[in-house]
Tab-separated table of C-alpha atoms in Angstrom:
chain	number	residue	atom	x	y	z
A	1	UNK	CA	-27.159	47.052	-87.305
A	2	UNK	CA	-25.548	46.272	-83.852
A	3	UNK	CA	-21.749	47.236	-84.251
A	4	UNK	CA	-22.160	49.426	-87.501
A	5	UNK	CA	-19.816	52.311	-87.935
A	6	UNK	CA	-19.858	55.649	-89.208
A	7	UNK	CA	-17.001	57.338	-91.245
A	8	UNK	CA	-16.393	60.153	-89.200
A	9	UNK	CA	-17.026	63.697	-89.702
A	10	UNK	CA	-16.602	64.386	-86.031
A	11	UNK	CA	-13.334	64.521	-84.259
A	12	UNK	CA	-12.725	62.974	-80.969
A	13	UNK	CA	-10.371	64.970	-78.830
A	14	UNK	CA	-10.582	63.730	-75.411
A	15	UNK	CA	-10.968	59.967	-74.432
A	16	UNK	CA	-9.854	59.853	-70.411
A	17	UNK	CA	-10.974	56.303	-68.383
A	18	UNK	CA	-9.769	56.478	-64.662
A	19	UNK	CA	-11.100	56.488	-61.328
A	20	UNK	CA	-13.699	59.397	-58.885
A	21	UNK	CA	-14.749	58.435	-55.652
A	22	UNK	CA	-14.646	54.796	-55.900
A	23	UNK	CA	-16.267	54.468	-59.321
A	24	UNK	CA	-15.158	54.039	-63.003
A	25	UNK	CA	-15.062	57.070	-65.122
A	26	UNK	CA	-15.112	58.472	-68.811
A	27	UNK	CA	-14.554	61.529	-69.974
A	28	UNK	CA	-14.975	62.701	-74.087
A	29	UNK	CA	-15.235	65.434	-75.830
A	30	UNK	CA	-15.789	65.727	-79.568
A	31	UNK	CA	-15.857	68.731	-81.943
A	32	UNK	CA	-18.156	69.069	-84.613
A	33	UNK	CA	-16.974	70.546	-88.073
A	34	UNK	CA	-17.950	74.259	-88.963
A	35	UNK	CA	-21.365	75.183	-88.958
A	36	UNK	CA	-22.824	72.736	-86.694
A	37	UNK	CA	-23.670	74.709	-83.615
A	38	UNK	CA	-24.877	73.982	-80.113
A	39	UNK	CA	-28.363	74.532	-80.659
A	40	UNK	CA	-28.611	72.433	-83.798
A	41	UNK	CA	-27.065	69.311	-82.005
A	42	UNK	CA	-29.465	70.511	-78.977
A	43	UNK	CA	-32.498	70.628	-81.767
A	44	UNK	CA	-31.038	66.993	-82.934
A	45	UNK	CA	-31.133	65.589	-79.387
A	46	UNK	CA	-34.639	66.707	-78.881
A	47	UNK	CA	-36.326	66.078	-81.699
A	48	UNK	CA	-34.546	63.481	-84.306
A	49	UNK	CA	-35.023	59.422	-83.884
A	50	UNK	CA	-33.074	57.891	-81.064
A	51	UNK	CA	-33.195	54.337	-83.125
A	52	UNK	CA	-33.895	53.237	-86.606
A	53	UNK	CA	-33.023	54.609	-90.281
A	54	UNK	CA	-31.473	58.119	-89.959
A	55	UNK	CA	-31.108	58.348	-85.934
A	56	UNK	CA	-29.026	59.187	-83.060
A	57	UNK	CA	-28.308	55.697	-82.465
A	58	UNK	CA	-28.828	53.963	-85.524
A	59	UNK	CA	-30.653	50.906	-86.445
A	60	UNK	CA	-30.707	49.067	-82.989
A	61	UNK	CA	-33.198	47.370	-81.089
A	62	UNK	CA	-35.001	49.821	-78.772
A	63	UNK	CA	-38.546	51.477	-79.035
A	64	UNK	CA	-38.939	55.119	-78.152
A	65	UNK	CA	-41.921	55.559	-76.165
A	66	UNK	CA	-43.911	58.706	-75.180
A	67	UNK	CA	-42.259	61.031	-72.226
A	68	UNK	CA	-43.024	64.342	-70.329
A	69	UNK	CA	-42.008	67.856	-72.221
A	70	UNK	CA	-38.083	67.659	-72.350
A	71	UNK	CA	-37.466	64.199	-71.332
A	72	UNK	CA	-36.824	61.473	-74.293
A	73	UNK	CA	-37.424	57.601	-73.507
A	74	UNK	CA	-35.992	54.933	-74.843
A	75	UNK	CA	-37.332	51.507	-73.693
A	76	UNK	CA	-35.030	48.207	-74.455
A	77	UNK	CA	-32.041	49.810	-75.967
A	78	UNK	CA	-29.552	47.245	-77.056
A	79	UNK	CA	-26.461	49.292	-78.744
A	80	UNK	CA	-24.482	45.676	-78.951
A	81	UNK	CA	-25.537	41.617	-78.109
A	82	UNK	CA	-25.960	41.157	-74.610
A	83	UNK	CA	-25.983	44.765	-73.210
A	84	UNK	CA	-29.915	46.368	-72.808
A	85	UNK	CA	-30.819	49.139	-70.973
A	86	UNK	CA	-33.960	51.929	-71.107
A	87	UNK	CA	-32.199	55.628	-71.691
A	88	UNK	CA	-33.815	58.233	-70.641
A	89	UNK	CA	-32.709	61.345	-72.155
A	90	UNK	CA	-33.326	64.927	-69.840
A	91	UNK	CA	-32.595	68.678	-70.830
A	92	UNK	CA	-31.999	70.181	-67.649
A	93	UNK	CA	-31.306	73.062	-68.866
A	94	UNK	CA	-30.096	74.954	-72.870
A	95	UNK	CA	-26.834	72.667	-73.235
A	96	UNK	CA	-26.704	70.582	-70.204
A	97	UNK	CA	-28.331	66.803	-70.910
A	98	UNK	CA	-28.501	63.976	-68.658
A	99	UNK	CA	-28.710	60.726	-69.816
A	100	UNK	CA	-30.180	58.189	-67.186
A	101	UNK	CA	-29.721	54.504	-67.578
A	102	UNK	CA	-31.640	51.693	-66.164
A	103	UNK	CA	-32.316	48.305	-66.227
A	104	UNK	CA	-35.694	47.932	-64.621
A	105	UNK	CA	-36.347	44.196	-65.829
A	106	UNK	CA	-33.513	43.008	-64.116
A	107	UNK	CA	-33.654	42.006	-60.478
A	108	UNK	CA	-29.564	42.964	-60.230
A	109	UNK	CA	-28.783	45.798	-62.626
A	110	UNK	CA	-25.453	45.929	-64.114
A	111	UNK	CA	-25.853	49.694	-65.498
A	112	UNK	CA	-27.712	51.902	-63.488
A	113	UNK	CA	-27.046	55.673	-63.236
A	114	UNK	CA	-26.171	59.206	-65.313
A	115	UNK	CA	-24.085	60.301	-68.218
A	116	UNK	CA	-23.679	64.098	-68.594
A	117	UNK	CA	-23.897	65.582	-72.072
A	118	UNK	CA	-22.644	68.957	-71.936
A	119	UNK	CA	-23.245	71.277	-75.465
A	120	UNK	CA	-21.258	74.725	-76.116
A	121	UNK	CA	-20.153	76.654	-79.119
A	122	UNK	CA	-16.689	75.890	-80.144
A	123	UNK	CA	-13.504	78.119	-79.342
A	124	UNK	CA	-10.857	77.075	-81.947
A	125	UNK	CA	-10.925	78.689	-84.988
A	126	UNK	CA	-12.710	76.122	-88.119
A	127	UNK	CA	-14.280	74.303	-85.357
A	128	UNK	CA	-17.878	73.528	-84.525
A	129	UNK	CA	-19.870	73.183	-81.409
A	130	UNK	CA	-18.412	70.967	-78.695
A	131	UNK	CA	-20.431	67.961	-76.945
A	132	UNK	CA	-18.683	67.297	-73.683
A	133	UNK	CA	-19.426	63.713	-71.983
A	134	UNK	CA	-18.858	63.305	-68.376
A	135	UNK	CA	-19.799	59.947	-66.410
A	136	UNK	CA	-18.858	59.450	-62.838
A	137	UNK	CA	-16.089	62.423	-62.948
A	138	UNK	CA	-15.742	65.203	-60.255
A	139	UNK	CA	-17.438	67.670	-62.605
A	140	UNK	CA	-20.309	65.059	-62.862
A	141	UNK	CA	-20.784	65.021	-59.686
A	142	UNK	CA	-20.945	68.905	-58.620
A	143	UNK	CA	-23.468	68.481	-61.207
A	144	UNK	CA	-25.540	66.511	-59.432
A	145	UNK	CA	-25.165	63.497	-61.898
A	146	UNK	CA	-26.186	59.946	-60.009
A	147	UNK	CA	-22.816	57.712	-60.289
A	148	UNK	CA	-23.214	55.164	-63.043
A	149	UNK	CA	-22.857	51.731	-61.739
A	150	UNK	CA	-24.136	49.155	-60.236
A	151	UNK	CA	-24.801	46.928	-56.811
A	152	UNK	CA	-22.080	44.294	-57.988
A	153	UNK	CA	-18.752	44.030	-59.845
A	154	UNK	CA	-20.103	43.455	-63.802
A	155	UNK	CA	-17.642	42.251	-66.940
A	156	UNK	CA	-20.643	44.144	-69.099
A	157	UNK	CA	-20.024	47.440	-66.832
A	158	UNK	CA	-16.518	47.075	-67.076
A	159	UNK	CA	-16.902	46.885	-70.814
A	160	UNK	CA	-19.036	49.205	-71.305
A	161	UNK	CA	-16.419	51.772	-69.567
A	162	UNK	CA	-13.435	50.276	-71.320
A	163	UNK	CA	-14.632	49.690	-74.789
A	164	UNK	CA	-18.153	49.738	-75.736
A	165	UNK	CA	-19.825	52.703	-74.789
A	166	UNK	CA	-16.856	55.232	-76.346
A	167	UNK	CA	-17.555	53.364	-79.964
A	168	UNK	CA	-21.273	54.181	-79.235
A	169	UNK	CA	-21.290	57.546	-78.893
A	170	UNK	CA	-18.421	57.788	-81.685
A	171	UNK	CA	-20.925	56.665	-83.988
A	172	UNK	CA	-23.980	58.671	-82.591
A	173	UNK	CA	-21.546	62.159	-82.671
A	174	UNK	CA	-20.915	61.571	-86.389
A	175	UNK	CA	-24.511	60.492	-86.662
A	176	UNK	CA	-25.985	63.929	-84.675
A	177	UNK	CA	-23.280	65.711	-87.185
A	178	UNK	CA	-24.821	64.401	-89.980
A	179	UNK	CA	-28.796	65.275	-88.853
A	180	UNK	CA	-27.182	68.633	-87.781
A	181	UNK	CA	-26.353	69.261	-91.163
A	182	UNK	CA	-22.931	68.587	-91.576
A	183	UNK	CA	-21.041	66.636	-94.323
């Protein structure tokens, strides 16, 4: 359901919003618990449901439809009322994702661009693999990530920085967790 939540298992230790090269960014990094590695979440990311019972994203509209080898689609994704988009979802390489977004029915896209997911094993002591997510930051764009934006100043992009998009992936870490094994 659009605007569910998940109790979390997964702990959020980095929400930064500010400003690259003319664009909005986000920055967030969350820590799994113990036991949940890198390659599991990788494993989760490639090969569990992006929508519906027991998914990434939960039970949302959106279809998943049939991609090339390492590539994920998701066609008509609508994570709350009023906000679609297709996701597509690319391993570039063992722990670096990008996910695209795109809004090919529209004539004026509001949301157009990359998000960088970035996977590693985790450092502190009790804690669990790390998923890093940069959008529109310097490190983003060394990485060759396309800015996320669009042609036009947008209330939806602006909430999608500001609010939206950080509860989404809040949910779909403790979700991931959860298909990773944990808790």
């Amino acid at each position: 359901m659009a605007g569910e939540s998940v109790d979390p298992v997964v702990q959020r230790t980095r929400h930064a919003r500010g400003r690259h090269a003319g664009e909005a960014t986000l920055a967030q990094t969350f820590v799994f618990p113990r036991g949940v590695t890198a390659a599991a979440i990788g494993e989760v990311l490639r090969s569990a449901s992006l929508v519906g019972a027991d998914s990434i994203f939960g039970d949302r509209p959106g279809e998943e439809v049939p991609a090339e080898a390492g590539t994920r689609h998701l066609h008509g994704f609508s994570p709350v009322p009023g906000f679609r988009f297709d996701v597509e979802v690319t391993e570039r390489e063992p722990g670096v994702l990008v996910a695209s977004f795109a809004q090919p029915d529209r004539r004026t896209p509001y949301l157009q661009g990359d998000a960088m997911w970035l996977l590693s094993d985790g450092a502190a002591e009790g804690a669990g693999a790390v998923f890093e997510e940069e959008i529109n930051t310097g490190r983003a764009r060394v990485a060759k990530a396309t800015p996320l934006s669009g042609p036009r100043p947008s209330l939806r992009r602006w909430l999608f920085f500001r609010a939206g998009h950080a509860q989404v992936m809040r949910d779909a870490a403790n979700r991931i967790a959860r298909l990773a094994g944990a808790g």
